[in-house]
Coordinates of C-alpha atoms and ligand atoms in Angstrom, one line a residue:
M1 CA 63.2 -27.0 -48.6
T2 CA 62.0 -30.5 -48.0
F3 CA 63.6 -33.6 -49.6
E4 CA 60.4 -34.2 -51.7
E5 CA 60.5 -30.7 -52.9
A6 CA 64.3 -31.2 -53.9
H7 CA 63.6 -34.5 -55.5
E8 CA 60.8 -32.9 -57.7
L9 CA 63.1 -30.1 -58.8
I10 CA 66.1 -32.5 -59.6
K11 CA 63.8 -34.6 -61.6
Q12 CA 62.7 -31.8 -63.7
T13 CA 66.3 -30.3 -63.9
L14 CA 68.5 -33.1 -64.7
P15 CA 68.9 -35.5 -67.6
E16 CA 67.9 -39.2 -66.8
K17 CA 71.5 -40.4 -66.5
R18 CA 72.5 -37.6 -64.1
Y19 CA 69.2 -38.1 -62.1
I20 CA 70.0 -41.9 -61.7
H21 CA 73.7 -40.9 -60.6
T22 CA 71.9 -38.5 -58.1
L23 CA 69.6 -41.2 -56.6
G24 CA 72.9 -43.4 -56.2
V25 CA 74.5 -40.6 -54.2
V26 CA 71.5 -40.1 -52.1
E27 CA 71.4 -43.8 -51.2
T28 CA 75.1 -43.8 -50.6
A29 CA 75.2 -40.5 -48.4
E30 CA 72.3 -41.8 -46.4
R31 CA 74.1 -45.1 -45.6
M32 CA 77.4 -43.2 -44.8
A33 CA 75.4 -40.7 -42.5
V34 CA 74.0 -43.5 -40.4
Q35 CA 77.4 -45.2 -40.2
Y36 CA 79.3 -42.0 -39.4
G37 CA 76.8 -40.6 -37.1
E38 CA 75.8 -37.5 -39.3
N39 CA 72.4 -35.9 -39.9
V40 CA 70.6 -38.2 -42.2
E41 CA 68.0 -35.8 -43.6
E42 CA 70.7 -33.2 -44.4
A43 CA 73.0 -35.9 -46.0
R44 CA 69.9 -36.8 -48.3
L45 CA 69.1 -33.3 -49.0
A46 CA 72.6 -32.2 -50.0
A47 CA 73.0 -35.3 -52.0
M48 CA 69.7 -34.8 -53.9
L49 CA 70.7 -31.3 -54.7
H50 CA 74.5 -31.5 -55.4
D51 CA 74.4 -31.7 -59.2
Y52 CA 71.6 -29.2 -59.5
A53 CA 73.7 -26.7 -61.7
K54 CA 75.5 -29.4 -63.6
Y55 CA 74.2 -28.6 -67.0
F56 CA 73.4 -24.8 -66.6
D57 CA 75.0 -22.6 -69.2
T58 CA 78.7 -22.2 -68.6
E59 CA 78.7 -18.5 -69.4
E60 CA 76.0 -17.8 -66.9
M61 CA 77.8 -19.8 -64.3
R62 CA 81.0 -17.9 -64.9
Q63 CA 78.9 -14.6 -64.6
V64 CA 77.7 -15.9 -61.1
V65 CA 81.4 -16.4 -60.0
I66 CA 82.2 -12.9 -61.0
E67 CA 78.9 -11.3 -59.5
E68 CA 79.3 -13.1 -56.2
G69 CA 83.0 -12.4 -55.9
L70 CA 83.8 -16.1 -55.7
D71 CA 87.5 -17.1 -56.0
S72 CA 88.3 -16.0 -59.5
S73 CA 90.7 -18.9 -60.2
L74 CA 87.6 -20.8 -60.5
L75 CA 87.4 -19.4 -64.0
E76 CA 90.9 -20.5 -64.9
Y77 CA 90.4 -24.3 -64.5
G78 CA 88.0 -26.5 -66.2
D79 CA 84.4 -25.5 -66.3
E80 CA 83.6 -28.7 -64.5
L81 CA 84.4 -27.0 -61.3
L82 CA 81.7 -24.3 -61.6
H83 CA 78.4 -26.3 -60.9
A84 CA 79.3 -27.0 -57.2
P85 CA 80.0 -23.4 -55.9
V86 CA 77.4 -21.8 -58.4
G87 CA 74.8 -24.5 -57.6
A88 CA 74.9 -23.7 -53.8
I89 CA 74.6 -20.0 -54.6
L90 CA 71.7 -20.4 -56.9
L91 CA 69.9 -22.8 -54.6
A92 CA 70.4 -20.4 -51.7
R93 CA 68.9 -17.6 -53.6
Q94 CA 65.7 -19.5 -54.2
Y95 CA 65.2 -21.9 -51.5
E96 CA 65.6 -22.0 -47.7
L97 CA 68.5 -24.4 -46.9
E98 CA 70.9 -24.9 -44.1
E99 CA 74.4 -23.5 -44.4
T100 CA 75.5 -27.1 -43.6
V101 CA 73.6 -28.4 -46.6
L102 CA 75.1 -25.6 -48.8
S103 CA 78.6 -26.3 -47.7
A104 CA 78.5 -29.9 -48.7
I105 CA 76.9 -29.0 -52.2
R106 CA 79.6 -26.2 -52.6
N107 CA 82.6 -28.4 -51.8
H108 CA 81.5 -31.7 -53.4
T109 CA 84.0 -31.4 -56.5
T110 CA 87.1 -29.8 -55.1
G111 CA 86.9 -30.6 -51.5
E112 CA 88.0 -27.9 -49.1
P113 CA 90.5 -28.1 -46.1
G114 CA 88.8 -28.7 -42.9
M115 CA 85.6 -29.6 -44.5
S116 CA 82.9 -31.0 -42.3
C117 CA 81.6 -34.5 -41.8
L118 CA 78.6 -33.9 -43.9
D119 CA 80.9 -32.3 -46.6
Q120 CA 83.1 -35.5 -46.5
I121 CA 80.1 -37.8 -46.8
L122 CA 78.9 -36.0 -50.0
F123 CA 82.5 -35.8 -51.4
V124 CA 83.0 -39.6 -51.1
A125 CA 79.4 -40.7 -51.8
D126 CA 79.6 -38.7 -55.1
A127 CA 82.6 -40.9 -56.1
I128 CA 81.5 -44.2 -54.9
E129 CA 77.8 -44.3 -55.6
P130 CA 76.6 -47.8 -57.2
N131 CA 76.5 -46.4 -60.8
R132 CA 80.1 -45.2 -60.8
N133 CA 82.4 -47.6 -62.7
Y134 CA 86.1 -46.8 -63.0
P135 CA 89.2 -48.5 -62.2
G136 CA 89.8 -48.2 -58.3
V137 CA 86.2 -47.5 -57.4
D138 CA 85.9 -50.8 -55.3
R139 CA 88.9 -49.9 -53.5
L140 CA 87.3 -46.5 -52.4
R141 CA 84.0 -48.4 -51.5
V142 CA 86.1 -50.6 -49.2
E143 CA 87.7 -47.6 -47.6
A144 CA 84.6 -45.7 -47.2
A145 CA 83.3 -48.6 -45.1
H146 CA 86.2 -48.4 -42.9
S147 CA 87.1 -44.7 -42.4
L148 CA 85.5 -41.6 -43.5
E149 CA 88.7 -39.5 -43.6
G150 CA 90.7 -42.5 -45.2
A151 CA 88.2 -42.5 -47.9
V152 CA 88.3 -38.6 -48.4
V153 CA 92.1 -39.1 -48.9
A154 CA 91.8 -41.9 -51.2
T155 CA 89.1 -40.2 -53.2
L156 CA 91.4 -37.1 -53.5
R157 CA 94.3 -39.3 -54.6
Q158 CA 92.2 -41.0 -57.1
T159 CA 91.0 -37.4 -58.5
I160 CA 94.6 -36.1 -58.4
E161 CA 95.9 -39.1 -60.3
F162 CA 93.1 -39.0 -62.9
L163 CA 93.9 -35.2 -63.6
L164 CA 97.6 -36.0 -63.8
K165 CA 97.2 -38.8 -66.3
K166 CA 95.1 -36.5 -68.4
S167 CA 97.9 -33.8 -68.2
V168 CA 95.2 -31.1 -67.1
R169 CA 95.7 -28.5 -64.4
I170 CA 94.7 -29.4 -60.7
F171 CA 92.7 -26.8 -58.9
P172 CA 95.0 -25.8 -56.0
L173 CA 92.2 -26.3 -53.4
T174 CA 92.2 -29.9 -54.2
I175 CA 95.9 -30.2 -53.4
E176 CA 95.5 -28.1 -50.3
T177 CA 92.4 -30.5 -49.3
Y178 CA 94.7 -33.6 -49.7
N179 CA 97.6 -32.0 -47.7
D180 CA 95.2 -31.2 -44.9
F181 CA 93.5 -34.5 -44.7
V182 CA 96.9 -36.5 -45.0
N183 CA 98.2 -34.4 -42.1
T184 CA 95.1 -35.1 -40.0
P185 CA 96.1 -37.7 -37.3
Ligands
LIG201 FE1 79.0 -32.6 -59.4
LIG202 FE1 77.6 -35.8 -58.7

């Protein structure tokens, strides 16, 4: 799948606000890929496609989790988590995409221990793209300009603190990712 094909698909699939967010993630992921020596085309493509399933029917997404034998605990946390792994599966069913790109899409919400450089770029770019506006985002932007792994840890901390303040459950994979990256020298 080319970037232009992905762009067309996303323009048709997402509502305007989410499309604008996506363009911000593309721009940010591209800049980070250049800075951290990652494949720029793959970063742009993963960023363009990352929220493909964001507005898909929740029941259908839950069905895909069951059909594909994905981690069933995905069904026990907020439905917000589903669009990343389900999006990667649906895209892989319909289009030819590299596993590296699919992996970045799959991991962009929860993170994953040992995630690749491309995964890390999309994970952070999604949180800091220029349209994001929440307390602490500027600190994440500064961190992302200095250290990719530092920015992954800071983004995970931000996510975990946000969930703690809301008194909602935290998906274990996110905590595992935090522990993994904090332990990385
Ligand atoms: Fe997302
Ligand atoms: Fe996103």
